[in-house]
mmCIF file of C-alpha atoms and ligand atoms in Angstrom:
data_model
loop_
_atom_site.group_PDB
_atom_site.id
_atom_site.type_symbol
_atom_site.label_atom_id
_atom_site.label_comp_id
_atom_site.label_asym_id
_atom_site.label_seq_id
_atom_site.Cartn_x
_atom_site.Cartn_y
_atom_site.Cartn_z
ATOM 1 C CA UNK A 1 27.181 10.998 7.715
ATOM 2 C CA UNK A 2 27.417 7.621 9.454
ATOM 3 C CA UNK A 3 30.660 5.647 9.315
ATOM 4 C CA UNK A 4 29.140 2.894 7.159
ATOM 5 C CA UNK A 5 26.085 4.384 5.488
ATOM 6 C CA UNK A 6 23.701 1.913 3.863
ATOM 7 C CA UNK A 7 24.356 1.746 0.129
ATOM 8 C CA UNK A 8 21.280 1.660 -2.058
ATOM 9 C CA UNK A 9 20.390 1.235 -5.723
ATOM 10 C CA UNK A 10 17.173 1.780 -7.670
ATOM 11 C CA UNK A 11 16.174 -0.698 -10.384
ATOM 12 C CA UNK A 12 13.581 0.754 -12.759
ATOM 13 C CA UNK A 13 13.355 4.564 -12.817
ATOM 14 C CA UNK A 14 10.104 5.149 -14.697
ATOM 15 C CA UNK A 15 7.056 6.948 -13.335
ATOM 16 C CA UNK A 16 7.459 5.774 -9.730
ATOM 17 C CA UNK A 17 11.126 4.720 -9.620
ATOM 18 C CA UNK A 18 12.273 8.303 -10.193
ATOM 19 C CA UNK A 19 10.546 9.247 -6.919
ATOM 20 C CA UNK A 20 12.511 6.534 -5.112
ATOM 21 C CA UNK A 21 15.659 8.195 -6.506
ATOM 22 C CA UNK A 22 14.431 11.652 -5.429
ATOM 23 C CA UNK A 23 13.755 10.538 -1.845
ATOM 24 C CA UNK A 24 16.930 8.489 -1.430
ATOM 25 C CA UNK A 25 18.868 11.590 -2.557
ATOM 26 C CA UNK A 26 17.416 13.582 0.334
ATOM 27 C CA UNK A 27 17.473 10.977 3.131
ATOM 28 C CA UNK A 28 20.375 11.512 5.514
ATOM 29 C CA UNK A 29 22.976 8.873 6.380
ATOM 30 C CA UNK A 30 22.559 6.678 3.310
ATOM 31 C CA UNK A 31 24.301 6.584 -0.057
ATOM 32 C CA UNK A 32 22.412 6.189 -3.294
ATOM 33 C CA UNK A 33 25.112 4.407 -5.277
ATOM 34 C CA UNK A 34 23.363 4.274 -8.633
ATOM 35 C CA UNK A 35 20.444 3.277 -10.784
ATOM 36 C CA UNK A 36 19.678 0.770 -13.506
ATOM 37 C CA UNK A 37 16.917 0.776 -16.112
ATOM 38 C CA UNK A 38 16.601 -1.302 -19.282
ATOM 39 C CA UNK A 39 15.476 1.893 -21.030
ATOM 40 C CA UNK A 40 18.795 3.709 -21.441
ATOM 41 C CA UNK A 41 17.163 7.017 -22.362
ATOM 42 C CA UNK A 42 15.035 7.037 -19.216
ATOM 43 C CA UNK A 43 18.041 5.995 -17.097
ATOM 44 C CA UNK A 44 20.076 8.862 -18.548
ATOM 45 C CA UNK A 45 17.304 11.387 -17.933
ATOM 46 C CA UNK A 46 16.943 10.478 -14.244
ATOM 47 C CA UNK A 47 20.696 10.114 -13.785
ATOM 48 C CA UNK A 48 21.223 13.686 -15.075
ATOM 49 C CA UNK A 49 18.302 15.094 -13.114
ATOM 50 C CA UNK A 50 19.604 13.813 -9.766
ATOM 51 C CA UNK A 51 23.285 13.480 -10.596
ATOM 52 C CA UNK A 52 23.323 9.759 -9.748
ATOM 53 C CA UNK A 53 25.534 7.275 -11.651
ATOM 54 C CA UNK A 54 23.940 4.870 -14.136
ATOM 55 C CA UNK A 55 25.013 1.249 -14.105
ATOM 56 C CA UNK A 56 24.840 -0.348 -17.547
ATOM 57 C CA UNK A 57 24.676 -3.787 -15.996
ATOM 58 C CA UNK A 58 22.350 -4.987 -13.219
ATOM 59 C CA UNK A 59 24.959 -7.287 -11.751
ATOM 60 C CA UNK A 60 27.442 -4.422 -11.266
ATOM 61 C CA UNK A 61 24.856 -2.314 -9.449
ATOM 62 C CA UNK A 62 23.772 -5.159 -7.169
ATOM 63 C CA UNK A 63 27.412 -5.980 -6.349
ATOM 64 C CA UNK A 64 27.941 -2.380 -5.203
ATOM 65 C CA UNK A 65 25.009 -2.001 -2.787
ATOM 66 C CA UNK A 66 23.453 -3.367 0.427
ATOM 67 C CA UNK A 67 19.845 -2.920 -0.674
ATOM 68 C CA UNK A 68 17.711 -2.044 -3.678
ATOM 69 C CA UNK A 69 14.324 -0.622 -4.603
ATOM 70 C CA UNK A 70 12.725 -2.687 -7.374
ATOM 71 C CA UNK A 71 10.391 -0.438 -9.331
ATOM 72 C CA UNK A 72 10.090 -2.310 -12.610
ATOM 73 C CA UNK A 73 6.734 -3.389 -14.081
ATOM 74 C CA UNK A 74 5.177 -6.108 -11.895
ATOM 75 C CA UNK A 75 5.919 -8.957 -14.325
ATOM 76 C CA UNK A 76 9.655 -8.445 -13.682
ATOM 77 C CA UNK A 77 9.498 -8.206 -9.850
ATOM 78 C CA UNK A 78 9.996 -11.954 -9.223
ATOM 79 C CA UNK A 79 13.001 -12.384 -11.482
ATOM 80 C CA UNK A 80 14.796 -9.202 -10.382
ATOM 81 C CA UNK A 81 14.063 -9.684 -6.654
ATOM 82 C CA UNK A 82 15.201 -13.321 -6.722
ATOM 83 C CA UNK A 83 18.483 -12.263 -8.282
ATOM 84 C CA UNK A 84 19.023 -9.520 -5.671
ATOM 85 C CA UNK A 85 18.090 -11.718 -2.701
ATOM 86 C CA UNK A 86 20.372 -14.518 -3.906
ATOM 87 C CA UNK A 87 23.159 -11.906 -3.939
ATOM 88 C CA UNK A 88 22.258 -11.198 -0.284
ATOM 89 C CA UNK A 89 20.672 -7.782 -0.776
ATOM 90 C CA UNK A 90 17.646 -6.382 1.060
ATOM 91 C CA UNK A 91 14.797 -5.604 -1.317
ATOM 92 C CA UNK A 92 12.039 -3.041 -1.365
ATOM 93 C CA UNK A 93 9.596 -4.327 -4.009
ATOM 94 C CA UNK A 94 6.874 -2.064 -5.344
ATOM 95 C CA UNK A 95 3.369 -3.449 -5.091
ATOM 96 C CA UNK A 96 2.095 -6.005 -5.975
ATOM 97 C CA UNK A 97 4.940 -8.163 -4.660
ATOM 98 C CA UNK A 98 4.849 -10.458 -7.719
ATOM 99 C CA UNK A 99 2.362 -11.696 -10.319
ATOM 100 C CA UNK A 100 1.828 -15.148 -8.749
ATOM 101 C CA UNK A 101 1.673 -16.637 -5.245
ATOM 102 C CA UNK A 102 4.325 -19.185 -6.112
ATOM 103 C CA UNK A 103 6.753 -16.387 -7.036
ATOM 104 C CA UNK A 104 5.986 -14.532 -3.794
ATOM 105 C CA UNK A 105 6.501 -17.713 -1.720
ATOM 106 C CA UNK A 106 9.797 -18.327 -3.475
ATOM 107 C CA UNK A 107 11.064 -14.818 -2.626
ATOM 108 C CA UNK A 108 9.972 -15.151 1.017
ATOM 109 C CA UNK A 109 11.839 -18.459 1.283
ATOM 110 C CA UNK A 110 15.047 -17.066 -0.238
ATOM 111 C CA UNK A 111 14.887 -13.953 1.988
ATOM 112 C CA UNK A 112 14.517 -16.200 5.042
ATOM 113 C CA UNK A 113 17.488 -18.345 4.041
ATOM 114 C CA UNK A 114 19.679 -15.348 3.252
ATOM 115 C CA UNK A 115 18.432 -13.389 6.309
ATOM 116 C CA UNK A 116 17.415 -10.420 4.179
ATOM 117 C CA UNK A 117 14.429 -8.086 4.333
ATOM 118 C CA UNK A 118 11.586 -7.924 1.858
ATOM 119 C CA UNK A 119 9.433 -4.845 2.118
ATOM 120 C CA UNK A 120 6.472 -4.320 -0.211
ATOM 121 C CA UNK A 121 5.355 -0.894 -1.423
ATOM 122 C CA UNK A 122 1.741 -0.885 -0.279
ATOM 123 C CA UNK A 123 2.061 2.842 0.180
ATOM 124 C CA UNK A 124 -1.465 3.500 1.486
ATOM 125 C CA UNK A 125 -0.529 1.910 4.825
ATOM 126 C CA UNK A 126 1.590 4.993 5.415
ATOM 127 C CA UNK A 127 -1.187 7.364 4.383
ATOM 128 C CA UNK A 128 -1.523 9.825 7.309
ATOM 129 C CA UNK A 129 -5.348 9.699 7.029
ATOM 130 C CA UNK A 130 -5.290 5.923 7.638
ATOM 131 C CA UNK A 131 -2.680 6.239 10.394
ATOM 132 C CA UNK A 132 -5.019 8.626 12.189
ATOM 133 C CA UNK A 133 -7.049 5.499 13.105
ATOM 134 C CA UNK A 134 -4.180 4.096 15.188
ATOM 135 C CA UNK A 135 -5.366 5.487 18.553
ATOM 136 C CA UNK A 136 -8.800 3.879 18.030
ATOM 137 C CA UNK A 137 -9.630 0.223 18.571
ATOM 138 C CA UNK A 138 -10.781 -0.713 15.076
ATOM 139 C CA UNK A 139 -12.658 -4.038 15.085
ATOM 140 C CA UNK A 140 -15.039 -3.586 12.184
ATOM 141 C CA UNK A 141 -18.228 -5.530 11.636
ATOM 142 C CA UNK A 142 -18.491 -4.038 8.171
ATOM 143 C CA UNK A 143 -16.055 -2.100 5.959
ATOM 144 C CA UNK A 144 -16.593 -0.363 2.652
ATOM 145 C CA UNK A 145 -13.854 0.700 0.234
ATOM 146 C CA UNK A 146 -14.214 2.811 -2.879
ATOM 147 C CA UNK A 147 -11.280 3.542 -5.170
ATOM 148 C CA UNK A 148 -11.844 5.314 -8.483
ATOM 149 C CA UNK A 149 -9.107 6.643 -10.757
ATOM 150 C CA UNK A 150 -9.033 8.408 -14.117
ATOM 151 C CA UNK A 151 -7.925 6.128 -16.942
ATOM 152 C CA UNK A 152 -4.176 5.915 -17.548
ATOM 153 C CA UNK A 153 -2.364 3.377 -19.675
ATOM 154 C CA UNK A 154 0.142 2.747 -16.909
ATOM 155 C CA UNK A 155 -0.871 -0.238 -14.820
ATOM 156 C CA UNK A 156 -3.158 -1.697 -17.486
ATOM 157 C CA UNK A 157 -0.711 -4.596 -17.976
ATOM 158 C CA UNK A 158 -2.643 -6.123 -15.037
ATOM 159 C CA UNK A 159 -6.399 -6.118 -14.134
ATOM 160 C CA UNK A 160 -7.663 -3.312 -11.879
ATOM 161 C CA UNK A 161 -7.765 -5.815 -8.983
ATOM 162 C CA UNK A 162 -3.981 -6.215 -9.081
ATOM 163 C CA UNK A 163 -3.253 -2.588 -9.880
ATOM 164 C CA UNK A 164 -5.679 -0.583 -7.708
ATOM 165 C CA UNK A 165 -7.865 -2.851 -5.551
ATOM 166 C CA UNK A 166 -4.828 -4.561 -4.031
ATOM 167 C CA UNK A 167 -4.116 -1.356 -2.051
ATOM 168 C CA UNK A 168 -7.480 -1.700 -0.296
ATOM 169 C CA UNK A 169 -7.108 -5.464 0.112
ATOM 170 C CA UNK A 170 -3.847 -4.849 1.954
ATOM 171 C CA UNK A 171 -5.455 -2.205 4.197
ATOM 172 C CA UNK A 172 -8.419 -4.529 4.816
ATOM 173 C CA UNK A 173 -6.173 -7.426 5.894
ATOM 174 C CA UNK A 174 -4.285 -5.078 8.213
ATOM 175 C CA UNK A 175 -7.542 -3.939 9.882
ATOM 176 C CA UNK A 176 -9.285 -7.308 10.227
ATOM 177 C CA UNK A 177 -7.516 -9.805 12.396
ATOM 178 C CA UNK A 178 -9.221 -12.942 11.004
ATOM 179 C CA UNK A 179 -9.040 -15.395 8.121
ATOM 180 C CA UNK A 180 -10.905 -14.887 4.878
ATOM 181 C CA UNK A 181 -13.902 -17.259 4.800
ATOM 182 C CA UNK A 182 -15.435 -16.523 1.420
ATOM 183 C CA UNK A 183 -15.202 -14.179 -1.536
ATOM 184 C CA UNK A 184 -17.813 -13.148 -4.093
ATOM 185 C CA UNK A 185 -16.758 -10.897 -6.940
ATOM 186 C CA UNK A 186 -17.808 -9.476 -10.257
ATOM 187 C CA UNK A 187 -16.205 -7.147 -12.777
ATOM 188 C CA UNK A 188 -16.285 -5.621 -16.223
ATOM 189 C CA UNK A 189 -13.848 -4.858 -19.036
ATOM 190 C CA UNK A 190 -14.598 -1.392 -20.346
ATOM 191 C CA UNK A 191 -11.586 0.061 -22.138
ATOM 192 C CA UNK A 192 -8.932 -2.630 -21.899
ATOM 193 C CA UNK A 193 -8.986 -6.367 -22.497
ATOM 194 C CA UNK A 194 -8.726 -7.028 -18.782
ATOM 195 C CA UNK A 195 -11.013 -6.078 -15.891
ATOM 196 C CA UNK A 196 -11.300 -2.295 -15.440
ATOM 197 C CA UNK A 197 -14.089 -2.176 -12.834
ATOM 198 C CA UNK A 198 -14.388 -4.702 -10.020
ATOM 199 C CA UNK A 199 -16.429 -5.310 -6.910
ATOM 200 C CA UNK A 200 -15.784 -7.892 -4.195
ATOM 201 C CA UNK A 201 -17.577 -8.937 -1.036
ATOM 202 C CA UNK A 202 -15.298 -10.650 1.438
ATOM 203 C CA UNK A 203 -16.446 -12.475 4.571
ATOM 204 C CA UNK A 204 -14.056 -13.143 7.446
ATOM 205 C CA UNK A 205 -14.102 -15.914 10.047
ATOM 206 C CA UNK A 206 -14.938 -13.359 12.802
ATOM 207 C CA UNK A 207 -18.074 -12.280 10.925
ATOM 208 C CA UNK A 208 -16.674 -9.067 9.436
ATOM 209 C CA UNK A 209 -17.895 -8.323 5.915
ATOM 210 C CA UNK A 210 -16.055 -6.062 3.471
ATOM 211 C CA UNK A 211 -17.260 -4.498 0.271
ATOM 212 C CA UNK A 212 -14.528 -3.267 -2.084
ATOM 213 C CA UNK A 213 -15.127 -1.425 -5.320
ATOM 214 C CA UNK A 214 -12.383 -0.275 -7.687
ATOM 215 C CA UNK A 215 -12.500 1.387 -11.070
ATOM 216 C CA UNK A 216 -9.810 2.829 -13.299
ATOM 217 C CA UNK A 217 -12.327 4.609 -15.485
ATOM 218 C CA UNK A 218 -13.497 7.646 -13.613
ATOM 219 C CA UNK A 219 -13.514 11.403 -14.090
ATOM 220 C CA UNK A 220 -12.236 12.080 -10.589
ATOM 221 C CA UNK A 221 -9.904 10.376 -8.135
ATOM 222 C CA UNK A 222 -11.763 8.884 -5.154
ATOM 223 C CA UNK A 223 -10.204 6.787 -2.372
ATOM 224 C CA UNK A 224 -12.533 6.322 0.552
ATOM 225 C CA UNK A 225 -12.992 3.873 3.406
ATOM 226 C CA UNK A 226 -15.829 3.561 5.900
ATOM 227 C CA UNK A 227 -15.613 1.249 8.908
ATOM 228 C CA UNK A 228 -18.566 0.335 11.131
ATOM 229 C CA UNK A 229 -18.498 -1.341 14.519
ATOM 230 C CA UNK A 230 -20.348 -1.259 17.817
ATOM 231 C CA UNK A 231 -20.165 2.334 19.069
ATOM 232 C CA UNK A 232 -17.707 3.513 16.398
ATOM 233 C CA UNK A 233 -18.070 4.648 12.799
ATOM 234 C CA UNK A 234 -15.124 6.078 10.846
ATOM 235 C CA UNK A 235 -14.752 7.621 7.413
ATOM 236 C CA UNK A 236 -11.336 8.042 5.839
ATOM 237 C CA UNK A 237 -10.644 9.989 2.691
ATOM 238 C CA UNK A 238 -7.211 8.788 1.643
ATOM 239 C CA UNK A 239 -7.097 11.145 -1.321
ATOM 240 C CA UNK A 240 -8.060 14.345 0.480
ATOM 241 C CA UNK A 241 -6.371 13.398 3.758
ATOM 242 C CA UNK A 242 -9.442 13.611 5.959
ATOM 243 C CA UNK A 243 -10.473 11.264 8.781
ATOM 244 C CA UNK A 244 -13.708 11.586 10.733
ATOM 245 C CA UNK A 245 -14.749 9.574 13.765
ATOM 246 C CA UNK A 246 -18.232 9.146 15.201
ATOM 247 C CA UNK A 247 -18.383 7.507 18.636
ATOM 248 C CA UNK A 248 -21.383 6.583 20.730
ATOM 249 C CA UNK A 249 -20.832 7.410 24.390
ATOM 250 C CA UNK A 250 -23.058 7.467 27.435
ATOM 251 C CA UNK A 251 -21.183 10.157 29.329
ATOM 252 C CA UNK A 252 -19.587 13.167 27.715
ATOM 253 C CA UNK A 253 -17.577 16.068 28.999
ATOM 254 C CA UNK A 254 -18.676 19.564 28.065
ATOM 255 C CA UNK A 255 -15.602 20.195 25.821
ATOM 256 C CA UNK A 256 -16.459 17.408 23.411
ATOM 257 C CA UNK A 257 -17.951 18.142 20.043
ATOM 258 C CA UNK A 258 -21.103 16.097 19.740
ATOM 259 C CA UNK A 259 -23.615 15.793 17.000
ATOM 260 C CA UNK A 260 -26.921 15.317 18.785
ATOM 261 C CA UNK A 261 -27.614 18.306 20.990
ATOM 262 C CA UNK A 262 -30.205 16.271 22.863
ATOM 263 C CA UNK A 263 -28.895 12.822 23.767
ATOM 264 C CA UNK A 264 -30.711 9.846 22.409
ATOM 265 C CA UNK A 265 -32.611 8.230 25.273
ATOM 266 C CA UNK A 266 -32.822 4.472 24.928
ATOM 267 C CA UNK A 267 -34.490 2.600 27.800
ATOM 268 C CA UNK A 268 -33.242 5.206 30.259
ATOM 269 C CA UNK A 269 -29.635 5.263 28.914
ATOM 270 C CA UNK A 270 -28.593 8.578 27.414
ATOM 271 C CA UNK A 271 -26.391 8.106 24.338
ATOM 272 C CA UNK A 272 -24.412 10.873 22.621
ATOM 273 C CA UNK A 273 -22.815 10.824 19.191
ATOM 274 C CA UNK A 274 -19.344 12.296 19.610
ATOM 275 C CA UNK A 275 -17.622 13.671 16.523
ATOM 276 C CA UNK A 276 -13.827 13.804 16.219
ATOM 277 C CA UNK A 277 -11.630 14.993 13.379
ATOM 278 C CA UNK A 278 -8.048 13.954 14.139
ATOM 279 C CA UNK A 279 -5.360 16.306 12.925
ATOM 280 C CA UNK A 280 -3.754 14.889 9.793
ATOM 281 C CA UNK A 281 -0.078 15.709 9.501
ATOM 282 C CA UNK A 282 0.643 15.708 5.779
ATOM 283 C CA UNK A 283 3.743 13.693 5.037
ATOM 284 C CA UNK A 284 5.013 12.031 1.903
ATOM 285 C CA UNK A 285 4.024 8.366 2.285
ATOM 286 C CA UNK A 286 6.707 7.104 -0.121
ATOM 287 C CA UNK A 287 9.427 8.891 1.835
ATOM 288 C CA UNK A 288 8.089 7.370 5.078
ATOM 289 C CA UNK A 289 8.067 3.906 3.473
ATOM 290 C CA UNK A 290 11.685 4.238 2.343
ATOM 291 C CA UNK A 291 12.794 5.506 5.759
ATOM 292 C CA UNK A 292 10.996 2.511 7.311
ATOM 293 C CA UNK A 293 12.932 0.265 4.878
ATOM 294 C CA UNK A 294 16.252 1.814 5.930
ATOM 295 C CA UNK A 295 15.436 1.536 9.651
ATOM 296 C CA UNK A 296 14.352 -2.073 9.083
ATOM 297 C CA UNK A 297 17.727 -2.839 7.496
ATOM 298 C CA UNK A 298 19.418 -1.184 10.492
ATOM 299 C CA UNK A 299 17.241 -3.299 12.779
ATOM 300 C CA UNK A 300 15.494 -0.456 14.634
ATOM 301 C CA UNK A 301 12.069 -0.992 12.974
ATOM 302 C CA UNK A 302 10.157 -3.733 11.205
ATOM 303 C CA UNK A 303 8.879 -3.348 7.624
ATOM 304 C CA UNK A 304 5.356 -1.891 7.765
ATOM 305 C CA UNK A 305 4.436 -4.234 4.902
ATOM 306 C CA UNK A 306 6.445 -7.464 4.973
ATOM 307 C CA UNK A 307 6.855 -9.989 2.170
ATOM 308 C CA UNK A 308 4.245 -12.173 3.900
ATOM 309 C CA UNK A 309 1.732 -9.301 4.014
ATOM 310 C CA UNK A 310 2.414 -8.616 0.328
ATOM 311 C CA UNK A 311 1.814 -12.288 -0.466
ATOM 312 C CA UNK A 312 -1.445 -12.369 1.557
ATOM 313 C CA UNK A 313 -2.824 -9.319 -0.270
ATOM 314 C CA UNK A 314 -1.830 -10.886 -3.580
ATOM 315 C CA UNK A 315 -3.557 -14.189 -2.672
ATOM 316 C CA UNK A 316 -6.864 -12.408 -1.987
ATOM 317 C CA UNK A 317 -6.480 -10.290 -5.133
ATOM 318 C CA UNK A 318 -5.874 -13.368 -7.272
ATOM 319 C CA UNK A 319 -8.900 -15.138 -5.790
ATOM 320 C CA UNK A 320 -11.067 -12.079 -6.535
ATOM 321 C CA UNK A 321 -9.730 -11.988 -10.084
ATOM 322 C CA UNK A 322 -10.453 -15.715 -10.533
ATOM 323 C CA UNK A 323 -14.018 -15.278 -9.230
ATOM 324 C CA UNK A 324 -14.568 -12.432 -11.703
ATOM 325 C CA UNK A 325 -13.230 -14.515 -14.589
ATOM 326 C CA UNK A 326 -15.430 -17.495 -13.596
ATOM 327 C CA UNK A 327 -18.453 -15.170 -13.442
ATOM 328 C CA UNK A 328 -17.776 -13.810 -16.923
ATOM 329 C CA UNK A 329 -17.507 -17.342 -18.361
HETATM 330 P P1 NAD B 401 6.893 2.499 -15.492
HETATM 331 O O1 NAD B 401 6.598 1.673 -16.696
HETATM 332 O O2 NAD B 401 6.651 3.963 -15.548
HETATM 333 O O3 NAD B 401 8.420 2.295 -15.074
HETATM 334 C C1 NAD B 401 9.041 1.040 -15.034
HETATM 335 C C2 NAD B 401 10.505 1.239 -15.434
HETATM 336 O O4 NAD B 401 11.160 -0.022 -15.285
HETATM 337 C C3 NAD B 401 10.686 1.657 -16.893
HETATM 338 O O5 NAD B 401 11.533 2.782 -16.958
HETATM 339 C C4 NAD B 401 11.301 0.425 -17.560
HETATM 340 O O6 NAD B 401 12.179 0.746 -18.613
HETATM 341 C C5 NAD B 401 12.024 -0.221 -16.410
HETATM 342 N N1 NAD B 401 12.254 -1.659 -16.545
HETATM 343 C C6 NAD B 401 11.461 -2.594 -17.116
HETATM 344 N N2 NAD B 401 11.991 -3.829 -16.949
HETATM 345 C C7 NAD B 401 13.149 -3.651 -16.256
HETATM 346 C C8 NAD B 401 14.135 -4.539 -15.771
HETATM 347 N N3 NAD B 401 14.044 -5.855 -15.956
HETATM 348 N N4 NAD B 401 15.191 -4.023 -15.102
HETATM 349 C C9 NAD B 401 15.303 -2.670 -14.911
HETATM 350 N N5 NAD B 401 14.385 -1.792 -15.359
HETATM 351 C C10 NAD B 401 13.323 -2.273 -16.008
HETATM 352 O O7 NAD B 401 6.076 1.811 -14.315
HETATM 353 P P2 NAD B 401 5.660 2.454 -12.912
HETATM 354 O O8 NAD B 401 4.330 3.077 -13.037
HETATM 355 O O9 NAD B 401 6.795 3.251 -12.389
HETATM 356 O O10 NAD B 401 5.429 1.113 -12.054
HETATM 357 C C11 NAD B 401 6.492 0.357 -11.564
HETATM 358 C C12 NAD B 401 6.020 -0.525 -10.421
HETATM 359 O O11 NAD B 401 5.542 0.309 -9.386
HETATM 360 C C13 NAD B 401 4.868 -1.454 -10.775
HETATM 361 O O12 NAD B 401 5.032 -2.669 -10.083
HETATM 362 C C14 NAD B 401 3.645 -0.745 -10.240
HETATM 363 O O13 NAD B 401 2.610 -1.634 -9.857
HETATM 364 C C15 NAD B 401 4.205 -0.044 -9.035
HETATM 365 N N6 NAD B 401 3.468 1.169 -8.690
HETATM 366 C C16 NAD B 401 3.104 1.338 -7.406
HETATM 367 C C17 NAD B 401 2.405 2.464 -7.039
HETATM 368 C C18 NAD B 401 2.007 2.650 -5.601
HETATM 369 O O14 NAD B 401 1.079 3.377 -5.345
HETATM 370 N N7 NAD B 401 2.716 2.047 -4.671
HETATM 371 C C19 NAD B 401 2.078 3.445 -7.974
HETATM 372 C C20 NAD B 401 2.505 3.253 -9.294
HETATM 373 C C21 NAD B 401 3.217 2.110 -9.634
#
């Protein structure tokens, strides 16, 4: 154990927060000081399960730690995170960062003034299948996202755009290094009063076009991405943990796996389609996120998803949601 291990607390220990507790319990060289949840029964259950003290008062927990995970429903993120940051604590905020841009901006400003870290829980960025793209130069001309999930009441306090699609929006913004030029979107309410199925087409200033479809009313879980660019096509299955790469190359070595046995001859240039399937090392993305948070506090890494990145994803999500609402009117 380090001399001064980082002291952490978890605020909100429901469906996801309990996993924050589980991982903090097993990460070396930190101390999970305690947890707080407004639902005393739930707090007691998780406290007993992991043998972690409950704090009956948020202020007492915050006063005892260096950093917190905020895993309350989204509507409470802004208020709880502002309180923690003002008390000079680093915050890991589950996604989406807040419900409004103004709230996100406010948190970013306070964090800057207090010199504290905001990290946002856009967990898919740590998905090993997505990380398998890192060795490749991804500069897509076109990207397609599909995210389908079986219906669950959890998360229906917000439209599917803010609950599910925001994961893909965040990935999209991390892959395309350009400003958003225009957004078209449409959506439907099926089971809830808010939007359950949504589609958006986003154009970027560098010409890239993205198509994103999300539904929370599906029989099966699907989370797929396809990227297309000159000489490179990739498919990523975030759910199954499978990444496939198709590259066009003029010269190949005999060890490479290629799809067309006879090269395609175009005006005298022989082109081969090379197929690669990078090895995916299965790791728990939430654990990796929390370790990244701890290393960021220690100053040896930077948050994979900063407060600014969380705000940018939220801004696009809100614009998509507004376009859908306008369309319905
Ligand atoms: P949940 O309803 O299961 O749990 C939330 C917990 O917070 C409950 O136990 C509730 O009693 C408690 N709570 C509510 N207000 C509180 C407050 N002011 N202070 C302390 N505790 C409070 O919700 P969940 O599914 O665990 O979602 C929590 C957050 O995590 C949401 O923002 C959600 O969007 C996000 N989430 C992210 C992912 C992901 O993939 N990264 C997945 C699921 C949920």
